[in-house]
mmCIF file of C-alpha atoms and ligand atoms in Angstrom:
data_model
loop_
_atom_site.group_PDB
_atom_site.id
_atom_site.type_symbol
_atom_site.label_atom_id
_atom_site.label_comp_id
_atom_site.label_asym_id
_atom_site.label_seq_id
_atom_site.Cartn_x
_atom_site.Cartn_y
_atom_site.Cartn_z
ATOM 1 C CA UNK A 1 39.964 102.688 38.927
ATOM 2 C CA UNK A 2 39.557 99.409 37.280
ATOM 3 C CA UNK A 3 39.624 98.533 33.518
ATOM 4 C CA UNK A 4 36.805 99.023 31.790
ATOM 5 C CA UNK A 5 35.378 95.417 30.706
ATOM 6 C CA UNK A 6 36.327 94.048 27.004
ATOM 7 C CA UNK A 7 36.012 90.382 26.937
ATOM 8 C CA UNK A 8 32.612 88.330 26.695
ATOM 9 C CA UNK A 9 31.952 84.483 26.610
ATOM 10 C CA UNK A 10 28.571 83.233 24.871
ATOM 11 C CA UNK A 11 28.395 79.331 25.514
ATOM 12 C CA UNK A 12 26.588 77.812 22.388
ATOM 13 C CA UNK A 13 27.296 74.054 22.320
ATOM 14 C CA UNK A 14 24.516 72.872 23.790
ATOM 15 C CA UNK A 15 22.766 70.547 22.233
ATOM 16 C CA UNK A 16 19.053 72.070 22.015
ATOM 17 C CA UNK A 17 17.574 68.514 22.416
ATOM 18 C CA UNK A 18 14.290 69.997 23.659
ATOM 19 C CA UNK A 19 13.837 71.957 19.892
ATOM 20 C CA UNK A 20 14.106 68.678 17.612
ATOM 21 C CA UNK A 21 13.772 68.245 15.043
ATOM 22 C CA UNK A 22 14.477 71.649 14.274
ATOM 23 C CA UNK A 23 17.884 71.426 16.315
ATOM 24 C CA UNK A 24 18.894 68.025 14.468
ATOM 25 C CA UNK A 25 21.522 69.834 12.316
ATOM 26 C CA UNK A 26 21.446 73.534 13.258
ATOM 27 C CA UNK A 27 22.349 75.034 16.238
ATOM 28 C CA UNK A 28 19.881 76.361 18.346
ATOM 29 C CA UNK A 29 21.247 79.240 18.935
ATOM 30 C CA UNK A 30 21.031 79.970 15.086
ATOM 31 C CA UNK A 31 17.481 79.592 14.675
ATOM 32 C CA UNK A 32 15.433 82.896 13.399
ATOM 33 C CA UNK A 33 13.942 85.391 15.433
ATOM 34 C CA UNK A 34 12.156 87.643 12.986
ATOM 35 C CA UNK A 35 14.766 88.553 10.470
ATOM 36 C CA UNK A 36 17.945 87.891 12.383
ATOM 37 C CA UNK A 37 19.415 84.467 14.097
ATOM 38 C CA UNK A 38 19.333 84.621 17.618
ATOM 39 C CA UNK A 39 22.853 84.618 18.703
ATOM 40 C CA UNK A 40 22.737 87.492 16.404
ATOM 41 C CA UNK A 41 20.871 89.593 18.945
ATOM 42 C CA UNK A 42 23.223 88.942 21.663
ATOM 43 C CA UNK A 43 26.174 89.435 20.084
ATOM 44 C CA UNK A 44 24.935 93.100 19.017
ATOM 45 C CA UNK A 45 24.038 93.703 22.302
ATOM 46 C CA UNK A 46 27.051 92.666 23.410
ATOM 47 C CA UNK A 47 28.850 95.002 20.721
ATOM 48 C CA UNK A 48 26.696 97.889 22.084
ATOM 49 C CA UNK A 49 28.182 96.785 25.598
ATOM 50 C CA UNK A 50 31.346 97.658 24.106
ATOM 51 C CA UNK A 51 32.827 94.273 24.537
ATOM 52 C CA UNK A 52 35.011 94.141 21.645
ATOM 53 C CA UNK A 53 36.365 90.832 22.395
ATOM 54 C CA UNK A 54 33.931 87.290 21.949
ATOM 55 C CA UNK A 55 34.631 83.942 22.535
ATOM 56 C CA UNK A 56 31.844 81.748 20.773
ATOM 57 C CA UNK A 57 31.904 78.160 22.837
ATOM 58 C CA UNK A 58 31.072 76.019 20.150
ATOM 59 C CA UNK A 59 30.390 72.088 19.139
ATOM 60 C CA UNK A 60 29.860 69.765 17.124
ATOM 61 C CA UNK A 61 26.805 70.472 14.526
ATOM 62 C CA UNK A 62 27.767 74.396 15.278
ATOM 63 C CA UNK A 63 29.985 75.326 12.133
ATOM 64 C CA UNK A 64 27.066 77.859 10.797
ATOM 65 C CA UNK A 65 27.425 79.806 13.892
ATOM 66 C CA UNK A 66 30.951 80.499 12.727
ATOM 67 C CA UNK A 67 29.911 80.957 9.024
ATOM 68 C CA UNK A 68 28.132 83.502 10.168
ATOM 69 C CA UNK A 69 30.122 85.894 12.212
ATOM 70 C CA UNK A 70 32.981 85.493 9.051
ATOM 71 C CA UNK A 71 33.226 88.813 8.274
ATOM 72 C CA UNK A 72 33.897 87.827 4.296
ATOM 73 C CA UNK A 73 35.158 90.977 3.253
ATOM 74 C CA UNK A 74 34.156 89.765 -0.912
ATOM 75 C CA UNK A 75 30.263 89.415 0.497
ATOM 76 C CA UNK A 76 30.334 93.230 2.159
ATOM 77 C CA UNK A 77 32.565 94.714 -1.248
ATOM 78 C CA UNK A 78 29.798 93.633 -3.346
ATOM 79 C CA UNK A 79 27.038 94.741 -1.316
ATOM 80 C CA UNK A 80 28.846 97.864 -1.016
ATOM 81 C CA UNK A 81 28.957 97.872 -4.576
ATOM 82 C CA UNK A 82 25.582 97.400 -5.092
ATOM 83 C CA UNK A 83 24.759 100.157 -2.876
ATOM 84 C CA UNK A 84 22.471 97.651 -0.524
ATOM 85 C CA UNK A 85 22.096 100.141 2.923
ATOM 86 C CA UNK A 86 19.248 98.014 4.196
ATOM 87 C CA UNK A 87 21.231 94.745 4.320
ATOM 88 C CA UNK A 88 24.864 96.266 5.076
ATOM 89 C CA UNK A 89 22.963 97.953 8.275
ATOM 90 C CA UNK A 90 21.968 94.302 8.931
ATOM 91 C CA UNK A 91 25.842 93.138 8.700
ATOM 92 C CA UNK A 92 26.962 95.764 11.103
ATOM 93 C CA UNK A 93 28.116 93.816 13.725
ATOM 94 C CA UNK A 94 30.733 92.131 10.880
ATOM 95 C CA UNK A 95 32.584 95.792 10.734
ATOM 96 C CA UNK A 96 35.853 96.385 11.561
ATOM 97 C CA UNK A 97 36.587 97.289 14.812
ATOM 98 C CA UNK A 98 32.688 96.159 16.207
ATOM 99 C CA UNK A 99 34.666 93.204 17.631
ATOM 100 C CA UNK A 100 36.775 90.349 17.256
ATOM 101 C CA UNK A 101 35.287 86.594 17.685
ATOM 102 C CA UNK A 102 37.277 83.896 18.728
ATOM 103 C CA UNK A 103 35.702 79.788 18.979
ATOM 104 C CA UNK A 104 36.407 77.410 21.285
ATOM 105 C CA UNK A 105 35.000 73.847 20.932
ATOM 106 C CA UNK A 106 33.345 72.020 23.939
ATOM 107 C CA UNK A 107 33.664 68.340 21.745
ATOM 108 C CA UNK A 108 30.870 67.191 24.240
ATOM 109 C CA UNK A 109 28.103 69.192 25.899
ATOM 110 C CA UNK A 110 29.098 68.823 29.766
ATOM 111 C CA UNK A 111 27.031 71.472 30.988
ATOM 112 C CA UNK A 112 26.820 75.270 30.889
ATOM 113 C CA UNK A 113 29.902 75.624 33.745
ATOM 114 C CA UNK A 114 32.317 73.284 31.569
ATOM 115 C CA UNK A 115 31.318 75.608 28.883
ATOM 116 C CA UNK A 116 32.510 78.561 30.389
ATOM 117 C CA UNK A 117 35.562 76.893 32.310
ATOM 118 C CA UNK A 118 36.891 76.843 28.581
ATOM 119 C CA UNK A 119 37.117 80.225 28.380
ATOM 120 C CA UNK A 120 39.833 80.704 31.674
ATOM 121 C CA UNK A 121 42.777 81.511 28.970
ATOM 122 C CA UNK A 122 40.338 84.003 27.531
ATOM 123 C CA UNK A 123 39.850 85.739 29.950
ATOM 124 C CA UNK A 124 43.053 85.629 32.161
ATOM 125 C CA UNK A 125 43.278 88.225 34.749
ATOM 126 C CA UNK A 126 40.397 90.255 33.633
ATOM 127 C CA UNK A 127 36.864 90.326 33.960
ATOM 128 C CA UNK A 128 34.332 89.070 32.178
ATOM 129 C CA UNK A 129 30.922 88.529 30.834
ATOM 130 C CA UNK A 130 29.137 85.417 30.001
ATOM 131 C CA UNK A 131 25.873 85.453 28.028
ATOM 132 C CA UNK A 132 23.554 83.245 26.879
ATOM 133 C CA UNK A 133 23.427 82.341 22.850
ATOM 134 C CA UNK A 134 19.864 81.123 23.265
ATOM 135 C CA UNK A 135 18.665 84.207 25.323
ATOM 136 C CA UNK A 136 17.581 87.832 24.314
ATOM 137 C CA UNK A 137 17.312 90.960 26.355
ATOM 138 C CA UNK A 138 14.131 93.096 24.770
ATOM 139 C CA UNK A 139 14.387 97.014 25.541
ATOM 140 C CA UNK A 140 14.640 100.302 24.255
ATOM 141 C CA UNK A 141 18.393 99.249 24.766
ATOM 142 C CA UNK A 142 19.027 96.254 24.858
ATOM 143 C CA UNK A 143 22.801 96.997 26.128
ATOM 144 C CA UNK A 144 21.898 99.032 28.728
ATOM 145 C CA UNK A 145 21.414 95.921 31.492
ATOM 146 C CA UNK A 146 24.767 94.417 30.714
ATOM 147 C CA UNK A 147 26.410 98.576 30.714
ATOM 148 C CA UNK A 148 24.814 98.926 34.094
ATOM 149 C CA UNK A 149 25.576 95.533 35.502
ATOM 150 C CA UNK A 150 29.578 95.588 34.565
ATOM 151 C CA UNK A 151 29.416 99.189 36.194
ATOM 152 C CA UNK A 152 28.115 97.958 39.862
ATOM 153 C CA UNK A 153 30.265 94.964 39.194
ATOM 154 C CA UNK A 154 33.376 97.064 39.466
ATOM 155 C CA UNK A 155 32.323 99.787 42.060
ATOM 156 C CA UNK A 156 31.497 97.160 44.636
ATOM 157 C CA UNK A 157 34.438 94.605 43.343
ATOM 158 C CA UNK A 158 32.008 92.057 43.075
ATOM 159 C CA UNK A 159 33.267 88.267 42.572
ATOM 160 C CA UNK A 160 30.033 88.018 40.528
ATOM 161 C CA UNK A 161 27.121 90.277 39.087
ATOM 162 C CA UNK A 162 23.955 88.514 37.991
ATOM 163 C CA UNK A 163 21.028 89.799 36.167
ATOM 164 C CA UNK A 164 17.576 88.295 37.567
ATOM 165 C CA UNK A 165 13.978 88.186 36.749
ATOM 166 C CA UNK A 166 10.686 88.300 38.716
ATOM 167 C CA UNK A 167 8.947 85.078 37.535
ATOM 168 C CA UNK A 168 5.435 84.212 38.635
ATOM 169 C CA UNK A 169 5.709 81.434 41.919
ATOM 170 C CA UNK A 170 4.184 78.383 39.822
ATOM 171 C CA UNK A 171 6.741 79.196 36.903
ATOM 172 C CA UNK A 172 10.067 79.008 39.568
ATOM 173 C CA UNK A 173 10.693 75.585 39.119
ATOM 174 C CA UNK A 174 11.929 76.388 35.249
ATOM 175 C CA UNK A 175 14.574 78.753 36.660
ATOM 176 C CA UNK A 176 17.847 78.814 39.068
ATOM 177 C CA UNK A 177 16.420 80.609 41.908
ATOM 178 C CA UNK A 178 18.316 82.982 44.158
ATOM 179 C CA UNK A 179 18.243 83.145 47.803
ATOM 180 C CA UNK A 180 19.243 86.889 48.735
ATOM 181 C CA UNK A 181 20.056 88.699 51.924
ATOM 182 C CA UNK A 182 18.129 90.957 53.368
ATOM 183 C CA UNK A 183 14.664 92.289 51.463
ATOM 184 C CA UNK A 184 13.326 92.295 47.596
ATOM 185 C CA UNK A 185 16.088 94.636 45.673
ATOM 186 C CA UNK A 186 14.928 97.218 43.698
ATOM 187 C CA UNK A 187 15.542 97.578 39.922
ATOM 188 C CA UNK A 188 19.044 98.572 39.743
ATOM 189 C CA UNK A 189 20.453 98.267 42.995
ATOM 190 C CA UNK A 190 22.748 94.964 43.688
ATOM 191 C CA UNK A 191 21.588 92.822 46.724
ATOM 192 C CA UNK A 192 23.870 90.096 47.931
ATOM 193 C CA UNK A 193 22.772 86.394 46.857
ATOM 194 C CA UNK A 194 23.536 83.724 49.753
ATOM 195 C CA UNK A 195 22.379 80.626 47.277
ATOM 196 C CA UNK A 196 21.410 79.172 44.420
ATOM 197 C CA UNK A 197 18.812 76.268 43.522
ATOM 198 C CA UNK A 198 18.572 75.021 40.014
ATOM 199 C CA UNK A 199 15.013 74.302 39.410
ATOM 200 C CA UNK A 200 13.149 74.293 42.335
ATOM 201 C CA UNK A 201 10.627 72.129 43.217
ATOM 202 C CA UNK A 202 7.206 73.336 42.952
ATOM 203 C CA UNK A 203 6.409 75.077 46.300
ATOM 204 C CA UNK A 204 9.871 75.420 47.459
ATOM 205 C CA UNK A 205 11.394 78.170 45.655
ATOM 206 C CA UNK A 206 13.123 80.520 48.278
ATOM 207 C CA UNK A 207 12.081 83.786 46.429
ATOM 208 C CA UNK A 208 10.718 84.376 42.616
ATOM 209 C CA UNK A 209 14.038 86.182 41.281
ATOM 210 C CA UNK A 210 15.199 83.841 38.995
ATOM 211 C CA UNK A 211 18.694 84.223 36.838
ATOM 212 C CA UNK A 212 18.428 86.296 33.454
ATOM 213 C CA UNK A 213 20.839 85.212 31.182
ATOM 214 C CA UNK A 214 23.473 87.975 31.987
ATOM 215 C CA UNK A 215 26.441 87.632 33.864
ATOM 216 C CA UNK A 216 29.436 89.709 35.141
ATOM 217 C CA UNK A 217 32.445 87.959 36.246
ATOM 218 C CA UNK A 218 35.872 88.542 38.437
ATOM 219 C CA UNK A 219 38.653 85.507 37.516
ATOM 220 C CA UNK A 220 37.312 84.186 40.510
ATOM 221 C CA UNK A 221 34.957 82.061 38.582
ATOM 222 C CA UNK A 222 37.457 79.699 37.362
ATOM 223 C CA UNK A 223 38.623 78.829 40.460
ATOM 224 C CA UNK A 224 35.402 77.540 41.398
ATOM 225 C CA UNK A 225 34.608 76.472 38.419
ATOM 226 C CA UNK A 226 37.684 74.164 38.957
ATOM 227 C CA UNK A 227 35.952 73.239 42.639
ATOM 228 C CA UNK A 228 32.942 72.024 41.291
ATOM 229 C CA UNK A 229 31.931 68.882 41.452
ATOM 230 C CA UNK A 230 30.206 67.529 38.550
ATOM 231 C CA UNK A 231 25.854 66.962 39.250
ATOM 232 C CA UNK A 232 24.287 63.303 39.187
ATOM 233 C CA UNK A 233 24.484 64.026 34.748
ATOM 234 C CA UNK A 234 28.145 64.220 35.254
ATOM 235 C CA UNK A 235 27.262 67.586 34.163
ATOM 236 C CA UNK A 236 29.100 70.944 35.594
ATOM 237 C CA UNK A 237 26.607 73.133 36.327
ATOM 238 C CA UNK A 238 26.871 76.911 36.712
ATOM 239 C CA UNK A 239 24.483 77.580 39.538
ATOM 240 C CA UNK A 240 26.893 75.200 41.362
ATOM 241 C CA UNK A 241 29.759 76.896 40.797
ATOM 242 C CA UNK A 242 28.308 80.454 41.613
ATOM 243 C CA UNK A 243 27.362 78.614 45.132
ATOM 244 C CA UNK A 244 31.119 77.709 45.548
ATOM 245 C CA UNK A 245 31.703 81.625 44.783
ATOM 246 C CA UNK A 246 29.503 82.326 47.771
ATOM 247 C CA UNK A 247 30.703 79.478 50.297
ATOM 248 C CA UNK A 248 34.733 80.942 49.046
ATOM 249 C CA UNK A 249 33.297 84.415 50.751
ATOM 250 C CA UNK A 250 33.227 85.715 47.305
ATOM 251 C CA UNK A 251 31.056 89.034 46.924
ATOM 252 C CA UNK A 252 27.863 87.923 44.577
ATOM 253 C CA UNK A 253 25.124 89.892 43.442
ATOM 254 C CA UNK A 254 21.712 90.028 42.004
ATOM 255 C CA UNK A 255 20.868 92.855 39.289
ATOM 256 C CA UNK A 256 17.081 93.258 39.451
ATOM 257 C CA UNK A 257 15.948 94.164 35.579
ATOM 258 C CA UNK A 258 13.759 96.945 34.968
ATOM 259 C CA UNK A 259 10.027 95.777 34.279
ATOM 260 C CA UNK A 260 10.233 97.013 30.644
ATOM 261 C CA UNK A 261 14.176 94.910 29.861
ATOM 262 C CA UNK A 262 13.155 91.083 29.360
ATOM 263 C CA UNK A 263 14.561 88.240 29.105
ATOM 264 C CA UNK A 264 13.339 85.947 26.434
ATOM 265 C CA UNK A 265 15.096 82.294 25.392
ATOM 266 C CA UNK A 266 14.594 79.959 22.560
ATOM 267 C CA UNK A 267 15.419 76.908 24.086
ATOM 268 C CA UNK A 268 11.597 75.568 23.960
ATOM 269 C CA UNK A 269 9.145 75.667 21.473
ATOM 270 C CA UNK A 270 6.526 77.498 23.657
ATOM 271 C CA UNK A 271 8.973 80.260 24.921
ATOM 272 C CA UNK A 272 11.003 80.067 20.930
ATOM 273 C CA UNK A 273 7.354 81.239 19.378
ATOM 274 C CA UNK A 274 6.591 83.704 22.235
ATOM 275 C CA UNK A 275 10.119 85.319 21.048
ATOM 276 C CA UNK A 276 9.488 84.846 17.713
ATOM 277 C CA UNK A 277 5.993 86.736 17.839
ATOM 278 C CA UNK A 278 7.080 89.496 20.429
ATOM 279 C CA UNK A 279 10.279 90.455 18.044
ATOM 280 C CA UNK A 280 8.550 90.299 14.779
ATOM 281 C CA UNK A 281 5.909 92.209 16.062
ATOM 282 C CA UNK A 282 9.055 94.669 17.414
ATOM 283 C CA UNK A 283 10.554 94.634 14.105
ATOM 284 C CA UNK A 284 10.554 98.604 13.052
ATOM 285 C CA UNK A 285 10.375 97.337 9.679
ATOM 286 C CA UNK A 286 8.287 94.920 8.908
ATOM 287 C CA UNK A 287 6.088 95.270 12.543
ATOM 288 C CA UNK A 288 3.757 96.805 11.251
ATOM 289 C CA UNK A 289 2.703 93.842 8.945
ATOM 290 C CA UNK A 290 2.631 91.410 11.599
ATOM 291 C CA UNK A 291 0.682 93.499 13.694
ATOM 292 C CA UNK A 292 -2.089 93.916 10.841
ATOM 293 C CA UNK A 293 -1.786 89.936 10.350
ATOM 294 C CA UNK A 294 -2.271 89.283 13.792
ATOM 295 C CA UNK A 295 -5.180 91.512 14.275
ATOM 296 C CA UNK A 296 -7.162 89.706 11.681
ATOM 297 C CA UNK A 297 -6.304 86.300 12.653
ATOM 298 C CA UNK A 298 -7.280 86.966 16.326
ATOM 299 C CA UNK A 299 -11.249 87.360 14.799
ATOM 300 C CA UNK A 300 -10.474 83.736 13.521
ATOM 301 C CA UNK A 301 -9.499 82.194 16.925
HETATM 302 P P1 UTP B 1 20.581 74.860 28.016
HETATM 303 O O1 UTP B 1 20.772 74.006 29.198
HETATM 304 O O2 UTP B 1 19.264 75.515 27.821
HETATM 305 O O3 UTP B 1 20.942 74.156 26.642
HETATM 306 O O4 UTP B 1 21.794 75.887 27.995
HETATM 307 P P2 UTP B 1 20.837 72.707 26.057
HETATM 308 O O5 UTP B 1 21.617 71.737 26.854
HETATM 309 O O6 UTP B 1 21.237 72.918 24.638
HETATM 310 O O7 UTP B 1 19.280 72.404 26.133
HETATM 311 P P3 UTP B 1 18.465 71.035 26.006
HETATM 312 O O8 UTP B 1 18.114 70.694 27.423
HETATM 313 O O9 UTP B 1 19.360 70.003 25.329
HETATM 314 O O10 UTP B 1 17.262 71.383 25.171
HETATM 315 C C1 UTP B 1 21.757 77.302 27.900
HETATM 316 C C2 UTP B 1 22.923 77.800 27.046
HETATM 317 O O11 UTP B 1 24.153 77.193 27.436
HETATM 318 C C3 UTP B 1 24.761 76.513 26.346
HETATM 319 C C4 UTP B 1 23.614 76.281 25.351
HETATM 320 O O12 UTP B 1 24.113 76.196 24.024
HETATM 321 C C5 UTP B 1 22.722 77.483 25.568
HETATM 322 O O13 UTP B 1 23.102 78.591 24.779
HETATM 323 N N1 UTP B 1 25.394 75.248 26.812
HETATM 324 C C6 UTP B 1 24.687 74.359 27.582
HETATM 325 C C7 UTP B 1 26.692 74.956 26.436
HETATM 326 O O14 UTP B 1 27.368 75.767 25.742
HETATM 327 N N2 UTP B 1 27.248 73.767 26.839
HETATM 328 C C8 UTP B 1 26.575 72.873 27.592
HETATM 329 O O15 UTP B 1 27.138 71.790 27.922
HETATM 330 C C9 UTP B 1 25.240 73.169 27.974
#
């Protein structure tokens, strides 16, 4: 039986130019959804995973993310002291024992598989999972994807687990697209990708599952990482590397996810305020406010 997954990577050093000005001195990945910052979400979900071990890849203009995963322990006494429930709740994920965070700095933003290549001492021999600081899973559980996906990843020894998304056909050329074998998988049951193309375009996309965010990994991914040629941005992409996975003869699969888990990101203004709106309207305690404000602006639109 193998080890039950532990470690997780969350690249965050991008540089978020498509959200300036609001990116010009935060991270991206720090911006609010609703009451929380967004790498927030993921690493709670990631903490629900039971992955007690996160490496934050970092960058310049990134310090706050670390400011705020610092547990300090004088912030939580006085709270404590205070006898503040609502917020402490909110500062779960600093407890002791939810995890430990480590940082790694990627000094210049060479693309999401350079990211991730920094975490190979990390991770060592074990496997991993790598998700996205700018990108939230909404469900009744938000954890239960990633559970499911590092579950399958083990019973079938995958090289590589991968959550995916139906998008619409005239949306594809956003995504990485995967090329499967055989027909459409079913929620929940891993199909074999044979490719990967990074942003289709329009017209050309092989299927409309595009990659969600989520990722499951065997050490096998640094190896290709290492045998990936940089893209025409001098750029090493991830999508690339997963292909050199396949060509190796590595076992790679796509995890379908359930109509009601989504996949939201904040690295656009368009898809930042559809998160924005969809989570504070989630919020279970200040929902119902947003609802009611929403309701009456509708009439003025
Ligand atoms: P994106 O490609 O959406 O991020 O990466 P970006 O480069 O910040 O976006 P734009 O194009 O400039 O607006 C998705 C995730 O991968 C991380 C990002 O921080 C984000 O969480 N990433 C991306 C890195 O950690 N390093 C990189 O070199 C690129």
């Amino acid at each position: 039986m193998s080890l039950p997954i532990t470690k997780a990577i969350v690249p965050a050093a991008g540089l978020g130019t498509r959200l300036m000005p609001a990116t010009k001195s935060q991270p991206k990945e720090m911006l609010p959804v609703g009451r929380k910052p967004a790498v927030q979400f993921v690493v709670e979900e990631l903490q629900a995973a039971q992955l007690r071990q996160i490496l934050l890849i970092t960058g310049r203009r990134k310090r706050t993310i670390e400011d705020h995963f610092d547990p300090e322990p004088e912030m939580i006494a006085a709270l404590e002291q205070a006898g503040n429930e609502i917020v402490l709740e909110d500062l779960a994920f600093l407890a002791k024992g939810a995890s430990r965070f480590f940082y790694t700095r990627q000094s210049s933003p060479k693309g999401l598989g350079h990211a991730i290549a920094l975490g190979k001492e990390f991770v060592g021999d074990d496997h991993c999972v790598v998700a996205l600081g700018d990108s939230l899973i909404a469900a009744a559980d938000p954890a239960a994807p990633l559970r499911a996906m590092m579950q399958a990843h083990l019973d079938l020894g995958a090289a590589a687990m991968i959550a995916v998304e139906q998008v619409p056909p005239e949306e594809a050329f956003r995504y990485g697209i995967v090329s499967i074998d055989g027909f459409e998988p079913s929620p929940g049951q891993p199909v074999a990708i044979t490719d990967i193309v990074e942003k289709p375009p329009p017209g050309t996309a092989p299927t409309n599952l595009a990659i969600a965010a989520r990722y499951v990994f065997s050490p096998a991914i640094f190896a290709a990482l290492d045998r990936t040629a940089p893209d025409r941005k001098g750029e090493i992409q991830l999508t690339d590397a997963i292909n050199v996975l396949v060509r190796m003869g590595e076992p790679v699969y796509a995890w379908l996810l359930h109509p009601d888990e989504r996949r939201y990101d904040v690295g656009n203004f368009e898809s930042y305020f559809r998160t924005f709106i969809d989570f504070a309207l989630a919020d279970e305690r200040y929902g119902y406010l947003v609802r009611k404000y929403i309701r009456e602006k509708a009439y003025e639109l």
